[in-house]
């Protein structure tokens, strides 16, 4: 899937999950907490594609994500891609093909998802609000790039960085002090997981079983068959899937905050 679809899927999953927790588990969150979680999850749903360095075709998939913070994130993407490629070659088995690019390898695995989610939680628990600001800045920047792609391209990376900084500090001021913020790490993990699911429905697939060896391969790409696969950037993705994500997000927000606006069966 392309960037905006990944970001939208992250936002809608977080909103729907917040509604479900509220309704079935009695877990209430303030509107700010839901908004922060949604932004972090939407941004993190783009994180795995930071393994696409800037030399790939313009405006395709994660390439735009790599430009979120200008040269800095382009460089980061280059490092992540090379690191992923190194891990690929270090853990590949005989039947795994050779590769020259690390896209859709390490950052598209379940261990990576768990690691960044857990790492974020540890970071926020150890360093408190300053770590929270860093996580917010980074993920809100990615979310802006993904959710408002046209705007982000028009105004450029410096403006995106500025808005992400302002949003991160605004949230910093409003957040209650002295907490572990475990939901933040959870939102990062859920975002990455939603990204993997989004890529599974395309024909290229993702190495979701890594590092389990299956028939002399650790990097088997798991995706749906070509006939059923969602074409990247095609009509099903842009109209049907994005439409469904927006609808779910709107319904969840309405159910959480203005249930009277919904027909009785949905309240
Ligand atoms: Zn991807």
mmCIF file of C-alpha atoms and ligand atoms in Angstrom:
data_model
loop_
_atom_site.group_PDB
_atom_site.id
_atom_site.type_symbol
_atom_site.label_atom_id
_atom_site.label_comp_id
_atom_site.label_asym_id
_atom_site.label_seq_id
_atom_site.Cartn_x
_atom_site.Cartn_y
_atom_site.Cartn_z
ATOM 1 C CA UNK A 1 0.000 0.000 0.000
ATOM 2 C CA UNK A 2 1.005 3.602 -0.402
ATOM 3 C CA UNK A 3 1.831 6.016 2.423
ATOM 4 C CA UNK A 4 -1.578 7.681 2.853
ATOM 5 C CA UNK A 5 -3.360 4.296 2.999
ATOM 6 C CA UNK A 6 -0.945 3.007 5.643
ATOM 7 C CA UNK A 7 -1.390 6.155 7.759
ATOM 8 C CA UNK A 8 -5.187 6.049 7.422
ATOM 9 C CA UNK A 9 -5.305 2.369 8.366
ATOM 10 C CA UNK A 10 -3.226 3.100 11.490
ATOM 11 C CA UNK A 11 -5.513 5.963 12.524
ATOM 12 C CA UNK A 12 -8.717 3.988 11.975
ATOM 13 C CA UNK A 13 -7.451 0.880 13.806
ATOM 14 C CA UNK A 14 -6.436 2.993 16.814
ATOM 15 C CA UNK A 15 -9.753 4.840 16.920
ATOM 16 C CA UNK A 16 -11.778 1.647 16.526
ATOM 17 C CA UNK A 17 -9.628 -0.024 19.213
ATOM 18 C CA UNK A 18 -10.129 2.929 21.587
ATOM 19 C CA UNK A 19 -13.871 2.670 21.071
ATOM 20 C CA UNK A 20 -13.820 -1.112 21.664
ATOM 21 C CA UNK A 21 -11.756 -0.703 24.858
ATOM 22 C CA UNK A 22 -14.117 2.005 26.082
ATOM 23 C CA UNK A 23 -17.223 -0.004 25.313
ATOM 24 C CA UNK A 24 -16.233 -3.556 26.212
ATOM 25 C CA UNK A 25 -13.477 -3.074 28.798
ATOM 26 C CA UNK A 26 -14.550 0.189 30.389
ATOM 27 C CA UNK A 27 -11.147 1.718 29.543
ATOM 28 C CA UNK A 28 -11.851 5.423 29.189
ATOM 29 C CA UNK A 29 -9.368 7.828 27.616
ATOM 30 C CA UNK A 30 -9.451 11.602 27.469
ATOM 31 C CA UNK A 31 -9.977 13.102 23.989
ATOM 32 C CA UNK A 32 -6.320 14.257 24.068
ATOM 33 C CA UNK A 33 -5.090 10.733 24.875
ATOM 34 C CA UNK A 34 -7.134 9.312 21.990
ATOM 35 C CA UNK A 35 -5.852 12.035 19.630
ATOM 36 C CA UNK A 36 -2.220 11.435 20.646
ATOM 37 C CA UNK A 37 -2.583 7.652 20.299
ATOM 38 C CA UNK A 38 -4.210 8.073 16.884
ATOM 39 C CA UNK A 39 -1.426 10.340 15.603
ATOM 40 C CA UNK A 40 1.304 8.049 16.969
ATOM 41 C CA UNK A 41 -0.357 4.946 15.500
ATOM 42 C CA UNK A 42 -0.916 6.646 12.114
ATOM 43 C CA UNK A 43 2.706 7.790 11.974
ATOM 44 C CA UNK A 44 4.060 4.426 13.120
ATOM 45 C CA UNK A 45 2.023 2.740 10.397
ATOM 46 C CA UNK A 46 4.546 4.370 8.024
ATOM 47 C CA UNK A 47 7.621 3.477 10.059
ATOM 48 C CA UNK A 48 8.424 0.127 8.347
ATOM 49 C CA UNK A 49 8.756 1.913 4.998
ATOM 50 C CA UNK A 50 11.651 3.964 6.360
ATOM 51 C CA UNK A 51 13.675 1.181 4.759
ATOM 52 C CA UNK A 52 13.072 2.823 1.373
ATOM 53 C CA UNK A 53 15.980 5.089 0.655
ATOM 54 C CA UNK A 54 15.588 8.244 -1.385
ATOM 55 C CA UNK A 55 16.839 6.864 -4.654
ATOM 56 C CA UNK A 56 13.703 4.883 -5.371
ATOM 57 C CA UNK A 57 11.025 6.141 -7.756
ATOM 58 C CA UNK A 58 9.582 9.422 -6.542
ATOM 59 C CA UNK A 59 6.222 9.499 -4.744
ATOM 60 C CA UNK A 60 5.910 5.745 -4.432
ATOM 61 C CA UNK A 61 5.131 4.088 -1.133
ATOM 62 C CA UNK A 62 7.605 4.914 1.581
ATOM 63 C CA UNK A 63 9.855 7.056 -0.576
ATOM 64 C CA UNK A 64 7.813 10.078 0.483
ATOM 65 C CA UNK A 65 8.117 8.971 4.114
ATOM 66 C CA UNK A 66 11.887 9.101 3.824
ATOM 67 C CA UNK A 67 11.569 12.796 2.961
ATOM 68 C CA UNK A 68 9.514 13.713 6.035
ATOM 69 C CA UNK A 69 12.388 15.489 7.783
ATOM 70 C CA UNK A 70 14.418 16.333 4.674
ATOM 71 C CA UNK A 71 18.001 15.128 4.327
ATOM 72 C CA UNK A 72 18.008 13.825 7.897
ATOM 73 C CA UNK A 73 15.277 11.250 7.319
ATOM 74 C CA UNK A 74 16.665 10.422 3.861
ATOM 75 C CA UNK A 75 19.941 9.586 5.554
ATOM 76 C CA UNK A 76 18.136 7.598 8.257
ATOM 77 C CA UNK A 77 16.287 5.629 5.570
ATOM 78 C CA UNK A 78 19.599 4.887 3.846
ATOM 79 C CA UNK A 79 21.055 3.575 7.130
ATOM 80 C CA UNK A 80 17.937 1.486 7.914
ATOM 81 C CA UNK A 81 17.903 0.011 4.407
ATOM 82 C CA UNK A 82 21.593 -0.987 4.541
ATOM 83 C CA UNK A 83 21.223 -2.381 8.066
ATOM 84 C CA UNK A 84 18.166 -4.411 6.992
ATOM 85 C CA UNK A 85 20.106 -5.750 4.011
ATOM 86 C CA UNK A 86 22.971 -6.786 6.312
ATOM 87 C CA UNK A 87 20.535 -8.612 8.625
ATOM 88 C CA UNK A 88 18.954 -10.244 5.577
ATOM 89 C CA UNK A 89 22.264 -11.641 4.384
ATOM 90 C CA UNK A 90 23.331 -12.680 7.870
ATOM 91 C CA UNK A 91 20.143 -14.710 8.452
ATOM 92 C CA UNK A 92 19.232 -15.939 4.967
ATOM 93 C CA UNK A 93 19.207 -19.640 4.171
ATOM 94 C CA UNK A 94 20.278 -21.384 0.984
ATOM 95 C CA UNK A 95 16.947 -21.006 -0.836
ATOM 96 C CA UNK A 96 16.552 -17.309 -0.011
ATOM 97 C CA UNK A 97 17.530 -15.255 -3.065
ATOM 98 C CA UNK A 98 20.348 -12.714 -3.053
ATOM 99 C CA UNK A 99 19.276 -9.112 -2.672
ATOM 100 C CA UNK A 100 20.785 -5.734 -3.379
ATOM 101 C CA UNK A 101 18.165 -3.724 -1.470
ATOM 102 C CA UNK A 102 16.837 -4.134 2.054
ATOM 103 C CA UNK A 103 13.268 -2.909 1.422
ATOM 104 C CA UNK A 104 10.532 -5.113 2.925
ATOM 105 C CA UNK A 105 12.937 -7.158 5.009
ATOM 106 C CA UNK A 106 13.852 -6.480 8.673
ATOM 107 C CA UNK A 107 11.420 -3.600 9.311
ATOM 108 C CA UNK A 108 8.600 -5.736 7.899
ATOM 109 C CA UNK A 109 8.895 -8.525 10.498
ATOM 110 C CA UNK A 110 7.097 -9.291 13.768
ATOM 111 C CA UNK A 111 10.294 -9.188 15.892
ATOM 112 C CA UNK A 112 10.966 -5.638 14.610
ATOM 113 C CA UNK A 113 7.383 -4.635 15.447
ATOM 114 C CA UNK A 114 7.730 -5.982 18.977
ATOM 115 C CA UNK A 115 11.158 -4.419 19.401
ATOM 116 C CA UNK A 116 10.172 -0.851 18.456
ATOM 117 C CA UNK A 117 6.982 -1.072 20.533
ATOM 118 C CA UNK A 118 8.883 -2.353 23.566
ATOM 119 C CA UNK A 119 11.810 0.030 22.932
ATOM 120 C CA UNK A 120 9.448 3.017 22.862
ATOM 121 C CA UNK A 121 7.850 1.919 26.136
ATOM 122 C CA UNK A 122 11.254 1.527 27.824
ATOM 123 C CA UNK A 123 12.422 4.884 26.452
ATOM 124 C CA UNK A 124 9.339 6.699 27.742
ATOM 125 C CA UNK A 125 9.449 4.914 31.116
ATOM 126 C CA UNK A 126 13.141 5.745 31.599
ATOM 127 C CA UNK A 127 13.289 9.294 30.281
ATOM 128 C CA UNK A 128 9.739 10.480 30.921
ATOM 129 C CA UNK A 129 8.296 13.448 29.131
ATOM 130 C CA UNK A 130 11.388 14.322 27.065
ATOM 131 C CA UNK A 131 11.356 10.879 25.474
ATOM 132 C CA UNK A 132 7.622 11.312 24.939
ATOM 133 C CA UNK A 133 8.249 14.595 23.106
ATOM 134 C CA UNK A 134 10.814 12.885 20.860
ATOM 135 C CA UNK A 135 8.461 10.008 20.033
ATOM 136 C CA UNK A 136 5.594 12.435 19.411
ATOM 137 C CA UNK A 137 7.701 14.687 17.174
ATOM 138 C CA UNK A 138 8.895 11.784 15.051
ATOM 139 C CA UNK A 139 5.570 9.976 14.690
ATOM 140 C CA UNK A 140 3.462 13.127 14.245
ATOM 141 C CA UNK A 141 5.844 14.195 11.450
ATOM 142 C CA UNK A 142 5.345 10.848 9.716
ATOM 143 C CA UNK A 143 1.573 11.039 10.267
ATOM 144 C CA UNK A 144 1.413 14.522 8.703
ATOM 145 C CA UNK A 145 3.392 13.292 5.729
ATOM 146 C CA UNK A 146 1.101 10.295 5.299
ATOM 147 C CA UNK A 147 -2.334 11.752 6.070
ATOM 148 C CA UNK A 148 -1.831 15.086 4.290
ATOM 149 C CA UNK A 149 0.445 13.991 1.480
ATOM 150 C CA UNK A 150 -0.418 16.755 -0.993
ATOM 151 C CA UNK A 151 -0.089 19.466 1.633
ATOM 152 C CA UNK A 152 3.205 18.016 2.882
ATOM 153 C CA UNK A 153 4.617 17.923 -0.616
ATOM 154 C CA UNK A 154 3.507 21.487 -1.284
ATOM 155 C CA UNK A 155 4.872 23.076 1.878
ATOM 156 C CA UNK A 156 8.031 20.923 2.064
ATOM 157 C CA UNK A 157 9.862 19.118 4.861
ATOM 158 C CA UNK A 158 10.817 22.233 6.852
ATOM 159 C CA UNK A 159 7.169 23.194 7.381
ATOM 160 C CA UNK A 160 6.248 19.593 8.275
ATOM 161 C CA UNK A 161 9.100 19.535 10.802
ATOM 162 C CA UNK A 162 7.924 22.838 12.259
ATOM 163 C CA UNK A 163 4.295 21.685 12.647
ATOM 164 C CA UNK A 164 5.454 18.365 14.164
ATOM 165 C CA UNK A 165 7.621 20.297 16.650
ATOM 166 C CA UNK A 166 4.737 22.571 17.619
ATOM 167 C CA UNK A 167 2.328 19.636 18.016
ATOM 168 C CA UNK A 168 4.850 17.664 20.091
ATOM 169 C CA UNK A 169 5.457 20.595 22.458
ATOM 170 C CA UNK A 170 1.767 21.429 22.679
ATOM 171 C CA UNK A 171 1.110 17.846 23.736
ATOM 172 C CA UNK A 172 4.069 17.944 26.135
ATOM 173 C CA UNK A 173 2.511 20.885 27.947
ATOM 174 C CA UNK A 174 -0.912 19.216 28.096
ATOM 175 C CA UNK A 175 0.193 15.691 29.088
ATOM 176 C CA UNK A 176 0.058 14.718 32.759
ATOM 177 C CA UNK A 177 3.600 14.498 34.237
ATOM 178 C CA UNK A 178 5.229 11.504 35.975
ATOM 179 C CA UNK A 179 3.754 8.608 34.091
ATOM 180 C CA UNK A 180 5.182 5.721 32.111
ATOM 181 C CA UNK A 181 3.065 6.405 29.011
ATOM 182 C CA UNK A 182 2.783 2.693 28.144
ATOM 183 C CA UNK A 183 0.084 3.432 25.553
ATOM 184 C CA UNK A 184 2.653 5.261 23.420
ATOM 185 C CA UNK A 185 4.793 2.159 22.897
ATOM 186 C CA UNK A 186 1.656 0.131 22.322
ATOM 187 C CA UNK A 187 0.498 2.610 19.655
ATOM 188 C CA UNK A 188 3.897 2.359 17.900
ATOM 189 C CA UNK A 189 3.714 -1.453 17.896
ATOM 190 C CA UNK A 190 0.113 -1.513 16.669
ATOM 191 C CA UNK A 191 1.012 0.980 13.906
ATOM 192 C CA UNK A 192 3.871 -1.219 12.641
ATOM 193 C CA UNK A 193 1.653 -4.313 12.799
ATOM 194 C CA UNK A 194 -1.105 -2.596 10.805
ATOM 195 C CA UNK A 195 1.525 -1.685 8.202
ATOM 196 C CA UNK A 196 2.555 -5.334 7.850
ATOM 197 C CA UNK A 197 -1.084 -6.382 7.374
ATOM 198 C CA UNK A 198 -1.468 -3.662 4.744
ATOM 199 C CA UNK A 199 1.502 -5.046 2.831
ATOM 200 C CA UNK A 200 0.326 -8.649 3.173
ATOM 201 C CA UNK A 201 -2.707 -7.886 0.984
ATOM 202 C CA UNK A 202 -0.418 -6.812 -1.878
ATOM 203 C CA UNK A 203 1.149 -9.468 -4.091
ATOM 204 C CA UNK A 204 4.755 -8.715 -3.059
ATOM 205 C CA UNK A 205 3.934 -9.676 0.543
ATOM 206 C CA UNK A 206 6.143 -9.428 3.630
ATOM 207 C CA UNK A 207 8.433 -11.897 5.469
ATOM 208 C CA UNK A 208 5.924 -12.277 8.294
ATOM 209 C CA UNK A 209 7.352 -15.652 9.441
ATOM 210 C CA UNK A 210 10.952 -14.452 9.910
ATOM 211 C CA UNK A 211 13.076 -15.802 11.577
ATOM 212 C CA UNK A 212 11.272 -19.175 11.398
ATOM 213 C CA UNK A 213 12.950 -21.416 8.812
ATOM 214 C CA UNK A 214 10.398 -22.859 6.396
ATOM 215 C CA UNK A 215 11.660 -25.120 3.623
ATOM 216 C CA UNK A 216 15.195 -23.741 3.725
ATOM 217 C CA UNK A 217 14.020 -20.140 3.712
ATOM 218 C CA UNK A 218 13.779 -17.663 6.579
ATOM 219 C CA UNK A 219 12.716 -14.787 4.354
ATOM 220 C CA UNK A 220 9.704 -16.286 2.613
ATOM 221 C CA UNK A 221 7.483 -13.456 1.410
ATOM 222 C CA UNK A 222 3.887 -14.022 2.525
ATOM 223 C CA UNK A 223 1.222 -12.223 0.515
ATOM 224 C CA UNK A 224 -2.129 -13.002 -1.025
ATOM 225 C CA UNK A 225 -2.201 -14.640 -4.505
ATOM 226 C CA UNK A 226 -1.872 -12.263 -7.470
ATOM 227 C CA UNK A 227 -5.514 -12.702 -8.497
ATOM 228 C CA UNK A 228 -6.745 -11.449 -5.118
ATOM 229 C CA UNK A 229 -3.945 -9.004 -4.333
ATOM 230 C CA UNK A 230 -4.614 -5.301 -3.934
ATOM 231 C CA UNK A 231 -2.696 -3.421 -6.622
ATOM 232 C CA UNK A 232 -0.471 -0.758 -5.042
ATOM 233 C CA UNK A 233 -1.992 2.639 -5.788
ATOM 234 C CA UNK A 234 -4.888 1.008 -7.676
ATOM 235 C CA UNK A 235 -8.594 1.796 -7.397
ATOM 236 C CA UNK A 236 -9.340 -0.790 -4.729
ATOM 237 C CA UNK A 237 -6.662 0.708 -2.510
ATOM 238 C CA UNK A 238 -7.365 4.390 -3.153
ATOM 239 C CA UNK A 239 -11.177 4.305 -3.226
ATOM 240 C CA UNK A 240 -12.429 1.179 -1.434
ATOM 241 C CA UNK A 241 -9.813 0.708 1.298
ATOM 242 C CA UNK A 242 -9.195 4.380 2.073
ATOM 243 C CA UNK A 243 -12.947 5.003 2.048
ATOM 244 C CA UNK A 244 -13.457 2.163 4.524
ATOM 245 C CA UNK A 245 -10.669 3.453 6.813
ATOM 246 C CA UNK A 246 -12.148 6.963 6.867
ATOM 247 C CA UNK A 247 -15.636 5.594 7.550
ATOM 248 C CA UNK A 248 -14.432 3.408 10.436
ATOM 249 C CA UNK A 249 -12.477 6.331 11.914
ATOM 250 C CA UNK A 250 -15.469 8.696 11.723
ATOM 251 C CA UNK A 251 -17.838 6.103 13.201
ATOM 252 C CA UNK A 252 -15.442 5.396 16.080
ATOM 253 C CA UNK A 253 -15.054 9.109 16.893
ATOM 254 C CA UNK A 254 -18.823 9.595 16.764
ATOM 255 C CA UNK A 255 -19.457 6.519 18.937
ATOM 256 C CA UNK A 256 -16.900 7.745 21.490
ATOM 257 C CA UNK A 257 -17.927 11.382 21.759
ATOM 258 C CA UNK A 258 -21.287 12.049 20.103
ATOM 259 C CA UNK A 259 -23.188 8.729 20.227
ATOM 260 C CA UNK A 260 -26.480 10.620 19.852
ATOM 261 C CA UNK A 261 -25.450 11.403 16.243
ATOM 262 C CA UNK A 262 -25.504 7.701 15.366
ATOM 263 C CA UNK A 263 -28.534 5.520 14.615
ATOM 264 C CA UNK A 264 -29.511 3.327 17.634
ATOM 265 C CA UNK A 265 -27.889 0.026 16.500
ATOM 266 C CA UNK A 266 -24.489 1.720 16.260
ATOM 267 C CA UNK A 267 -24.585 3.549 19.571
HETATM 268 ZN ZN1 LIG B 1 5.884 -1.577 3.606
#
